[in-house]
Amino acid sequence: MKKGLIFSIKRYSVHDGPGIRVTVFMKGCPLSCWWCHNPEGIAPGVESLLETRKVGDLEFSEPAVVGKYYSVGEILEILKKELVFFRQSGGGVTFSGGEPLLQPEFLKDALMACKDLGVHTAVDTSGFCPWPDLEKILPYTDLFLFDIKHLSDTRHLEHTGVGNGSILQNFRMLIQSGKETMVRFPVIPGINDDQDHLMRLREFLAGTGKGNITRISLLPFHKTGSSKYRKMGLPYRMEDTEPPSAEKMKELKAFFSETGIKVKIGG
Amino acid sequence: MIISDRVKKLREQSLAAPEKLSAERAQLLTRFWKSGAASEMPVPVRRAMAFEYILRHKELFIGDGELIVGERGPAPKETPAYPEICVHSLKDLDILNSREKVSFKVDEETKRTYEDEIIPFWEGRTNRERIMSLMTPEWLEAYKAGIFTEFQEQRAPGHTVLGYKMFRMGFIQLKEEIREALAALDYFNDPEAFDRAGELQAMDIACDAIIMFAHRYSGELARLAGLEKDERRRKELVKMSEVCRRVPAHAPETVHEMLQHYWFIHLGVITELNPWDSFNPGRLDQHLYPVYKKQKEEGTLSDEELYDLLGCFWVKFNNHPSPPKIGVTASESSTYTDFCLINLGGVKSDGTDAVNEMSYILLDVIKEMRILQPSSMVQISRKNPDLFIHKALDIIRTGFGQPSCFNTDAIVQELLRQGKGIEDARNGGASGCVETGAFGTEAYWLTGYFNLPKILEVTLNNGIDRRTGRQVGLQTGFASDYQEFDEIIEAFRRQVKYFADIKIRGNNVIEKIFARWLPVPFLSLLVEDCISNGRDYNDGGARYNTSYIQGVGLGSITDMLTSIKYNIYDNRKFTWDEMNRALDADFNGFEKLRYELIYNTPKFGNDDDYADRQAVTVFEAYYDAVNGRPSARGAVYRINMLPTTSHVYFGSVTCATPDGRKAFTPLSEGISPTQGADSQGPTAVVRSASKIDHLRTGGTLLNQKFSPSFFEDEESYNCLTALIRSYFSLDGHHIQFNVVNAETLREAQKHPELYRDLIVRVAGYSDYFNDLGEDLQNEIILRTEHEDV
């Protein structure tokens, strides 16, 4: 069986689907969103960077590897430790990234094994992948967390590096398939929060078979990733952008609630 | 609940009143003792007569607007002393008066009374001096090295909680029980019949004393009613006078009577002696509910009246800080709190869900009163509804540190394993910090903290205390003599056994001292079956008797052993020579080595078996050395794992350790991971902590610090509820949440004046952040904050 390249596994993850979850962050992403807060998840290979940590006032640096190959069995070993929490909370595993569908074979194997273990499965995706890859994991995925970043193809290309044609097409197909889906909309000031776009997005979501969309999550932009860019020597293009205010987020919540779909600020 | 102006005012007064040391009790006791009035009496009778004398002559206090009356001192926060246990020197009084943290004001008159009357009489005849004179040189050596502490050197044994019976009975009925017990004495076959008669006679005097004390209040209330101009208050005073006339002589029949009844009992216990930890009403929701329900049905209790009574009752606890210690030992436990832990929820004696309307009412009171004492906890059984936990989380999220969460199903199993009956087990709970007990039927004494990391330090140094150079332990060899890691474990086991023996030998002498010289006939009335046994609580008279020794520093010692195994034996990253030089230098000049110990070595609390295995090894070694051994009063020794604040004191006597900890800094607390060592989130902590067998302890303490972001909505409540239930399904005993962010705490440290109301969970209890020493403050800041990024 193929191994999967993973850059982080987080336990007591409570914002990536229902209950207490383990989120498996898979490395490699075809998008490069300006606001990405996991830039270490973008490149599809093992990277190394300098990790600096403090002991008292002294700083020590040593090379740290980002990305490790896991077998499905190794993932299961970690999940088994969490079964008691899954059972109590109705939680499970979420495959996120990066883009998990960039490693479709491994993802499918892992999801199948999780289902065999009786674990609730979620996939957090940008939707940028060939439809057959998505289709293959449908039977083993209980919940999709699907990012919609921008409805304009050109703006999408500008800010994420890819157009949104296949993403929106996949989204429609996914909704048609009847799978439970939660939409995630990152609210990025100056990029996708203009009134015109918001109106279009609301219309789009309300019109796209909302029965299967169980939630719209509004993810406010935040800058917690900026230090990672510095550490990795990458340019950070969002330095001058401020996070949306709490009031603004509340307004947006009310705005999207008019779709009739449950809206939540945060995951 | 809306706090009435009356309760608001009393609460403010209680918070603002300065802690004062009162000479009243000490002076009355001295006068009684000097009078020789009882010098020919059996010891229990003499003690009961002294108790009566104090209650007859002490000042009464009735505050404006109070509905529940009675103070241990002459006024709120005026704390008496217990010179028969230990006596403050003039220097102690100066220190108490002037020290920055937890000061107790001592006025000139008190000092004079001490100088003229109290010190001259008691110096040389206190119980502390008696204890110290009877301890072996090995005991004194280990005690001074900080291997263990001694609970009973400055306080009496206690740690007892009122059970069901005393909420249903008056002292006149108890006098009847005493008469029956006296009539049943068998002078033909029981060689102790005469001693039992003395004890029973003492109990009878104690009954009369508490009734007399209540009647004094009743009289004073009636007198004040006669003077009162305000009609509403006058009626209240008349009613209060009637209540004090009825209880505790008779069984209480209303909520008002129940609370006043309990409060007289509470005052009796803490006036008789200064037992660890302060007495408490236990399962208050269970006790109050039937009477509350009856009154509700009759329409004799309005909500306003109920909340007023409960508010007044709550303030009473806060008026009673723990008695100040003598000498330098204040640093062992720097706190005002006297650990009254009210239990809510759990199961009834028939095993069914015990959460009732009163449980929610009391949670409301806790939330609105927001004071240090009484402390509170929720017992959570798998039978209790999630709503109950959610209501508790509503309070926890405010960062107030209360209530803490306990696993009823584990507590019941712990008690059953110790041989309690199923109903007694279900009527039990936790008191103090986290200590398991059968309420109303058990005398479970804590006897001292046990410094596990220090014992490992000694094990690695041929029994020599690294700090002082003195030989305190067995000569099992130096670190570099151990060829295999397992040899260290073996030597550690021998040292633990050696020190446990020393401690237990000392305990067994101390138990006899209390049985012989310091019986507590009043407390004995309250704990079954002291009356029918005709035996004192301090002499094994209770139905169940347990002596605990509390293990401290599990996280630290686990990390120490793991580091030694990982770095020196398994991976040979350093030699013992390098490690020892680094430890001797307190890592100065060895910063890179320390970095490796901190960041590149497995740690307890991350669900990593490599590290967690050592926790189990230490636990088992400690358990084997203590559990099941008999004590002098007929109790059985058990272990529990909690530190109160002793992990700071124990840290201050422990040199640099192989886990990278600097010399004299705090150890880990309870069974929590070392501060900052857990990096895999709370489920990993919970899994690590559940690898030891909680059911074979009498309580463990797990502290988890959360930022408020974990409490933001119903989904996060559900996750926290699931986290608690998961830990409890793994037999975890207790978990508490410290909800606060580190930034706030740093601000509080910089500007204490702006954070006077900031309460944090310390270790099994809450305290004002400002009252904590700087090192304890720093430690709390360090505890891993599971920031949700």
Tab-separated table of N, CA and C in Angstrom, chain B residues 11 116 147 171 197 218 245 252 262 282 300 323-324 342 372 379 408 448 523-524 533 542 559 599 608 666 681 700 713:
chain	number	residue	atom	x	y	z
B	11	ARG	N	-21.235	39.710	51.502
B	11	ARG	CA	-20.151	39.175	50.688
B	11	ARG	C	-18.992	40.176	50.616
B	116	ASP	N	2.184	37.171	77.984
B	116	ASP	CA	1.930	37.035	79.429
B	116	ASP	C	1.285	35.701	79.806
B	147	ILE	N	11.948	15.086	52.372
B	147	ILE	CA	11.493	13.827	51.761
B	147	ILE	C	9.986	13.696	51.972
B	171	PHE	N	-29.112	16.894	68.534
B	171	PHE	CA	-28.188	16.396	69.555
B	171	PHE	C	-28.910	15.786	70.746
B	197	ALA	N	-16.764	4.264	78.663
B	197	ALA	CA	-17.675	5.075	79.472
B	197	ALA	C	-17.176	6.510	79.553
B	218	SER	N	-29.500	32.132	70.611
B	218	SER	CA	-30.939	32.341	70.603
B	218	SER	C	-31.307	33.501	71.531
B	245	ARG	N	-33.008	28.148	68.883
B	245	ARG	CA	-33.578	27.445	70.031
B	245	ARG	C	-33.824	25.982	69.648
B	252	PRO	N	-33.461	19.309	62.224
B	252	PRO	CA	-33.941	20.461	61.459
B	252	PRO	C	-35.099	20.082	60.538
B	262	TYR	N	-26.310	22.842	60.458
B	262	TYR	CA	-24.980	22.466	59.968
B	262	TYR	C	-23.953	23.455	60.470
B	282	GLY	N	-20.496	18.121	52.708
B	282	GLY	CA	-20.584	16.995	51.784
B	282	GLY	C	-21.626	17.163	50.702
B	300	THR	N	-43.967	27.324	51.938
B	300	THR	CA	-43.390	28.034	53.087
B	300	THR	C	-41.987	28.565	52.811
B	323	PRO	N	-6.418	28.232	59.906
B	323	PRO	CA	-5.581	28.798	60.971
B	323	PRO	C	-4.133	28.955	60.505
B	324	PRO	N	-3.523	30.088	60.823
B	324	PRO	CA	-2.152	30.305	60.350
B	324	PRO	C	-1.156	29.384	61.035
B	342	ILE	N	-17.802	21.396	48.724
B	342	ILE	CA	-19.191	20.949	48.642
B	342	ILE	C	-19.369	20.062	47.413
B	372	LEU	N	-14.092	32.247	47.397
B	372	LEU	CA	-13.113	31.176	47.532
B	372	LEU	C	-13.647	29.991	48.321
B	379	GLN	N	-19.784	15.858	41.176
B	379	GLN	CA	-19.559	14.423	40.999
B	379	GLN	C	-20.283	14.021	39.728
B	408	THR	N	-17.662	9.903	39.880
B	408	THR	CA	-18.374	9.164	40.920
B	408	THR	C	-18.163	7.660	40.779
B	448	GLY	N	0.728	13.132	55.250
B	448	GLY	CA	1.882	13.903	54.785
B	448	GLY	C	2.142	13.663	53.315
B	523	LEU	N	-16.394	15.875	67.529
B	523	LEU	CA	-16.300	15.321	66.178
B	523	LEU	C	-16.745	13.859	66.172
B	524	SER	N	-16.441	13.161	67.250
B	524	SER	CA	-16.809	11.744	67.330
B	524	SER	C	-18.320	11.530	67.294
B	533	ASN	N	-19.421	2.396	69.249
B	533	ASN	CA	-18.140	1.780	69.643
B	533	ASN	C	-17.618	2.342	70.956
B	542	ALA	N	-14.327	5.340	64.261
B	542	ALA	CA	-15.213	5.414	63.102
B	542	ALA	C	-15.421	4.036	62.476
B	559	ASP	N	9.539	12.108	34.080
B	559	ASP	CA	10.425	12.749	33.108
B	559	ASP	C	11.895	12.543	33.473
B	599	TYR	N	13.761	19.481	24.990
B	599	TYR	CA	13.049	19.409	23.717
B	599	TYR	C	13.202	18.086	22.972
B	608	ASP	N	2.836	8.837	25.196
B	608	ASP	CA	3.993	8.129	24.652
B	608	ASP	C	4.384	7.068	25.689
B	666	PRO	N	9.635	24.600	41.153
B	666	PRO	CA	8.559	23.664	41.507
B	666	PRO	C	8.609	22.339	40.746
B	681	GLY	N	-1.849	17.948	23.277
B	681	GLY	CA	-3.251	18.259	23.519
B	681	GLY	C	-3.861	17.443	24.641
B	700	THR	N	-6.604	11.192	42.841
B	700	THR	CA	-5.511	11.728	42.039
B	700	THR	C	-5.969	13.088	41.537
B	713	ASP	N	-18.859	27.772	22.528
B	713	ASP	CA	-20.229	27.487	22.093
B	713	ASP	C	-20.634	26.077	22.509
